[in-house]
């Protein structure tokens, strides 16, 4: 099994910053086989929407248009941790954020994700 443990959610005022982290653990063979990691958001009663993903083989990133220039995804391969630096947060960014990983090269669609974290709440006032 692969397990994801998030940290870093919370409350911030508009214009502020938060950094989400997701630690990936499990059988070393399964963890090393992961090709895509990323973050989703989900509102009450809504579907999960991709915020940002990174292909760890090609080191390429994708961002939702709404967060380009404000959010930055990164990966520490030595610690198997992916992070999402969120700057200039706005009230519309408030949501439940979920870490996701996949064995395929893309994971910006929910159907392509293999493992989800429990998620963390981000509140912007």
XYZ file of N, CA and C in Angstrom:
375
model
N 0.836 -1.190 0.000
C 0.000 0.000 0.000
C 0.874 1.244 0.000
N 0.340 2.309 -0.576
C 0.934 3.638 -0.507
C 0.036 4.486 0.376
N 0.645 5.225 1.281
C -0.116 6.065 2.199
C 0.303 7.515 2.042
N -0.653 8.407 2.186
C -0.411 9.841 2.056
C -0.848 10.526 3.338
N 0.029 11.334 3.892
C -0.293 12.083 5.108
C -0.044 13.557 4.848
N -1.112 14.333 4.970
C -1.036 15.770 4.699
C -0.750 16.574 5.951
N -0.217 17.763 5.728
C -0.062 18.726 6.801
C -0.065 20.118 6.202
N -0.382 21.113 7.013
C -0.220 22.481 6.588
C -1.476 23.270 6.283
N -2.632 22.655 6.352
C -3.835 23.444 6.117
C -4.097 24.401 7.262
N -5.139 25.217 7.120
C -5.478 26.138 8.189
C -6.183 27.361 7.668
N -6.139 28.423 8.460
C -6.829 29.667 8.130
C -5.830 30.775 7.878
N -6.167 31.627 6.933
C -5.296 32.742 6.594
C -6.158 33.887 6.075
N -5.652 35.080 6.205
C -6.360 36.240 5.652
C -6.051 36.352 4.164
N -6.950 36.981 3.460
C -6.754 37.202 2.032
C -5.413 37.905 1.791
N -4.684 37.407 0.799
C -3.358 37.923 0.509
C -2.244 37.169 1.207
N -2.618 36.304 2.133
C -1.625 35.544 2.874
C -1.196 34.277 2.157
N -0.373 33.480 2.843
C 0.190 32.272 2.244
C 0.013 31.080 3.173
N -0.069 29.925 2.545
C -0.045 28.655 3.256
C 0.780 27.676 2.444
N 1.350 26.715 3.130
C 2.103 25.668 2.439
C 1.551 24.313 2.874
N 1.066 23.567 1.899
C 0.585 22.218 2.154
C 1.697 21.220 1.834
N 1.813 20.200 2.659
C 2.781 19.133 2.397
C 2.084 17.786 2.459
N 2.621 16.845 1.702
C 2.046 15.501 1.646
C 3.200 14.499 1.649
N 3.276 13.729 2.710
C 4.324 12.722 2.828
C 3.829 11.398 2.258
N 4.605 10.851 1.344
C 4.259 9.598 0.675
C 5.061 8.464 1.295
N 4.406 7.424 1.728
C 5.103 6.298 2.336
C 4.476 4.986 1.892
N 5.185 3.907 2.172
C 4.688 2.593 1.811
C 5.810 1.722 1.299
N 5.429 0.626 0.691
C 6.427 -0.282 0.126
C 7.301 0.491 -0.863
N 8.590 0.357 -0.719
C 9.512 1.162 -1.525
C 9.300 0.960 -3.025
N 8.984 -0.264 -3.409
C 8.752 -0.525 -4.824
C 7.531 0.192 -5.363
N 6.485 0.255 -4.533
C 5.269 0.954 -4.944
C 5.484 2.453 -4.976
N 6.176 2.984 -3.999
C 6.423 4.427 -3.955
C 7.292 4.860 -5.134
N 8.330 4.113 -5.423
C 9.228 4.494 -6.517
C 8.546 4.370 -7.878
N 7.478 3.592 -7.955
C 6.772 3.422 -9.223
C 5.789 4.558 -9.511
N 5.535 5.412 -8.539
C 4.615 6.527 -8.750
C 5.183 7.495 -9.779
N 4.360 7.939 -10.693
C 4.832 8.815 -11.758
C 4.251 10.215 -11.678
N 3.128 10.351 -11.002
C 2.472 11.655 -10.945
C 1.970 11.903 -9.526
N 2.124 13.139 -9.071
C 1.652 13.538 -7.746
C 1.009 14.903 -7.866
N 0.044 15.168 -7.026
C -0.595 16.463 -7.161
C -1.593 16.779 -6.074
N -2.317 17.876 -6.298
C -3.288 18.381 -5.340
C -4.614 18.657 -6.034
N -5.662 18.306 -5.329
C -7.019 18.583 -5.768
C -7.709 19.441 -4.710
N -8.823 20.003 -5.093
C -9.698 20.681 -4.161
C -11.103 20.158 -4.355
N -11.849 20.228 -3.261
C -13.219 19.738 -3.335
C -14.094 20.518 -2.392
N -15.183 21.052 -2.919
C -16.158 21.752 -2.107
C -17.280 20.821 -1.706
N -18.090 21.239 -0.729
C -19.210 20.413 -0.272
C -20.146 20.049 -1.420
N -20.349 18.782 -1.611
C -21.249 18.328 -2.654
C -20.726 18.498 -4.057
N -19.462 18.815 -4.190
C -18.889 19.043 -5.519
C -17.863 17.977 -5.852
N -17.534 17.895 -7.134
C -16.527 16.943 -7.565
C -15.125 17.480 -7.265
N -14.196 16.566 -7.198
C -12.800 16.954 -6.998
C -12.257 17.577 -8.276
N -11.504 18.664 -8.088
C -10.948 19.403 -9.216
C -9.437 19.519 -9.029
N -8.706 19.250 -10.093
C -7.254 19.328 -10.015
C -6.797 20.772 -9.836
N -5.881 20.984 -8.916
C -5.272 22.298 -8.680
C -3.888 22.350 -9.333
N -3.089 21.335 -9.067
C -1.739 21.286 -9.622
C -1.209 19.868 -9.535
N -0.438 19.480 -10.556
C 0.187 18.156 -10.560
C 1.618 18.252 -11.060
N 2.410 17.257 -10.701
C 3.792 17.182 -11.162
C 4.089 15.767 -11.635
N 4.651 15.661 -12.827
C 5.132 14.375 -13.327
C 6.552 14.216 -12.811
N 6.749 13.233 -11.952
C 8.043 13.118 -11.278
C 9.119 12.532 -12.185
N 8.747 11.944 -13.286
C 9.741 11.415 -14.243
C 10.294 12.548 -15.089
N 9.387 13.415 -15.585
C 9.786 14.493 -16.496
C 9.972 15.812 -15.772
N 9.550 15.835 -14.504
C 9.620 17.063 -13.709
C 8.843 18.189 -14.384
N 7.699 17.839 -14.928
C 6.831 18.835 -15.549
C 5.625 19.068 -14.643
N 5.122 20.281 -14.683
C 4.024 20.652 -13.794
C 2.812 21.154 -14.573
N 1.674 21.025 -13.948
C 0.420 21.565 -14.487
C -0.281 22.346 -13.385
N -0.960 23.419 -13.780
C -1.694 24.246 -12.828
C -3.059 24.588 -13.401
N -4.035 24.652 -12.508
C -5.328 25.206 -12.912
C -5.123 26.681 -13.226
N -5.867 27.191 -14.193
C -5.711 28.594 -14.598
C -5.888 29.541 -13.417
N -6.761 29.182 -12.500
C -7.086 30.079 -11.386
C -5.935 30.254 -10.401
N -4.946 29.358 -10.440
C -3.863 29.448 -9.461
C -2.503 29.744 -10.097
N -2.453 29.818 -11.411
C -1.171 30.077 -12.086
C -0.585 31.395 -11.606
N 0.699 31.355 -11.270
C 1.382 32.550 -10.797
C 1.269 32.764 -9.300
N 0.400 31.986 -8.644
C 0.222 32.149 -7.194
C 0.600 30.875 -6.436
N 0.356 29.712 -7.030
C 0.651 28.442 -6.378
C 1.861 27.801 -7.050
N 2.656 27.100 -6.251
C 3.815 26.388 -6.773
C 3.877 24.992 -6.175
N 3.920 23.997 -7.047
C 4.049 22.612 -6.593
C 5.509 22.206 -6.667
N 5.938 21.412 -5.696
C 7.318 20.947 -5.694
C 7.393 19.570 -5.047
N 8.510 18.911 -5.268
C 8.691 17.556 -4.716
C 10.094 17.412 -4.178
N 10.187 16.902 -2.962
C 11.467 16.544 -2.369
C 11.600 15.031 -2.513
N 12.369 14.613 -3.504
C 12.458 13.184 -3.800
C 13.184 12.412 -2.705
N 14.048 13.112 -1.976
C 14.803 12.409 -0.932
C 13.908 12.043 0.251
N 12.849 12.832 0.441
C 11.952 12.601 1.569
C 10.587 12.098 1.134
N 10.392 11.968 -0.191
C 9.084 11.578 -0.719
C 7.978 12.479 -0.186
N 8.200 13.760 -0.306
C 7.227 14.753 0.126
C 6.919 15.689 -1.037
N 5.639 15.917 -1.282
C 5.261 16.926 -2.260
C 4.616 18.084 -1.510
N 4.821 19.275 -2.021
C 4.329 20.463 -1.350
C 3.599 21.358 -2.332
N 2.705 22.148 -1.790
C 1.997 23.151 -2.572
C 2.107 24.475 -1.832
N 2.928 25.359 -2.363
C 3.061 26.701 -1.798
C 1.960 27.565 -2.388
N 1.116 28.094 -1.524
C -0.022 28.887 -1.970
C 0.159 30.323 -1.487
N 0.385 31.226 -2.422
C 0.604 32.629 -2.108
C -0.566 33.467 -2.599
N -0.679 34.654 -2.019
C -1.757 35.570 -2.396
C -3.106 34.851 -2.407
N -3.383 34.149 -1.334
C -4.628 33.400 -1.253
C -5.827 34.337 -1.239
N -6.875 33.914 -1.903
C -8.106 34.682 -2.003
C -9.262 33.859 -1.444
N -10.352 34.497 -1.060
C -11.488 33.749 -0.514
C -11.962 32.614 -1.413
N -11.842 32.801 -2.728
C -12.289 31.748 -3.637
C -11.370 30.531 -3.638
N -10.187 30.656 -3.007
C -9.289 29.505 -2.892
C -9.684 28.594 -1.720
N -10.525 29.079 -0.842
C -10.922 28.297 0.329
C -11.633 27.022 -0.098
N -11.163 25.917 0.436
C -11.751 24.634 0.043
C -11.061 23.522 0.831
N -11.474 22.300 0.545
C -10.853 21.118 1.125
C -9.822 20.625 0.109
N -8.554 20.571 0.520
C -7.476 20.220 -0.404
C -7.009 18.784 -0.131
N -6.824 18.057 -1.229
C -6.523 16.635 -1.139
C -5.283 16.317 -1.962
N -4.380 15.570 -1.375
C -3.176 15.112 -2.066
C -3.511 13.845 -2.859
N -2.889 13.695 -4.023
C -3.195 12.548 -4.882
C -1.944 12.062 -5.579
N -1.858 10.760 -5.794
C -0.724 10.190 -6.528
C -1.235 9.144 -7.511
N -0.416 8.916 -8.548
C -0.821 7.965 -9.575
C 0.394 7.268 -10.166
N 0.171 6.094 -10.701
C 1.243 5.361 -11.362
C 1.363 5.773 -12.826
N 0.354 6.384 -13.370
C 0.450 6.925 -14.711
C 1.125 8.279 -14.711
N 1.495 8.738 -15.900
C 2.236 9.988 -16.016
C 1.421 11.244 -15.784
N 0.095 11.111 -15.813
C -0.765 12.258 -15.529
C -1.759 11.881 -14.452
N -2.094 12.894 -13.648
C -3.077 12.638 -12.589
C -3.974 13.840 -12.386
N -4.227 14.595 -13.468
C -5.087 15.768 -13.362
C -6.551 15.462 -13.636
N -6.883 14.207 -13.730
C -8.280 13.774 -13.745
C -8.479 12.774 -12.614
N -9.577 12.889 -11.883
C -9.784 11.983 -10.732
C -9.690 10.503 -11.096
N -10.128 10.162 -12.289
C -10.109 8.752 -12.686
C -8.707 8.218 -12.886
N -7.721 9.120 -13.004
C -6.335 8.695 -13.203
C -5.585 8.535 -11.877
N -6.212 8.951 -10.774
C -5.569 8.916 -9.462
C -5.717 7.527 -8.851
N -4.623 7.042 -8.238
C -4.641 5.725 -7.602
C -4.814 5.795 -6.080
N -4.248 6.843 -5.460
C -4.329 6.954 -4.006
C -4.635 8.400 -3.633
N -5.541 8.582 -2.697
C -5.925 9.903 -2.193
C -5.553 10.030 -0.721
N -5.249 11.265 -0.320
C -5.063 11.522 1.110
C -6.418 11.821 1.737
N -6.412 12.033 3.042
C -7.668 12.366 3.719
C -8.076 13.808 3.487
N -7.116 14.660 3.189
C -7.429 16.050 2.886
C -7.277 16.970 4.072
N -7.219 18.248 3.753
C -7.080 19.265 4.788
C -7.836 20.516 4.361
N -8.385 21.217 5.341
C -9.205 22.388 5.055
C -8.333 23.639 4.955
N -8.611 24.427 3.954
C -7.977 25.744 3.790
C -9.092 26.786 3.852
N -8.943 27.727 4.767
C -9.929 28.783 4.950
C -9.257 30.125 4.702
N -9.901 30.971 3.910
C -9.369 32.298 3.599
C -10.448 33.321 3.917
N -10.125 34.262 4.774
C -11.131 35.266 5.156
C -10.733 36.662 4.720
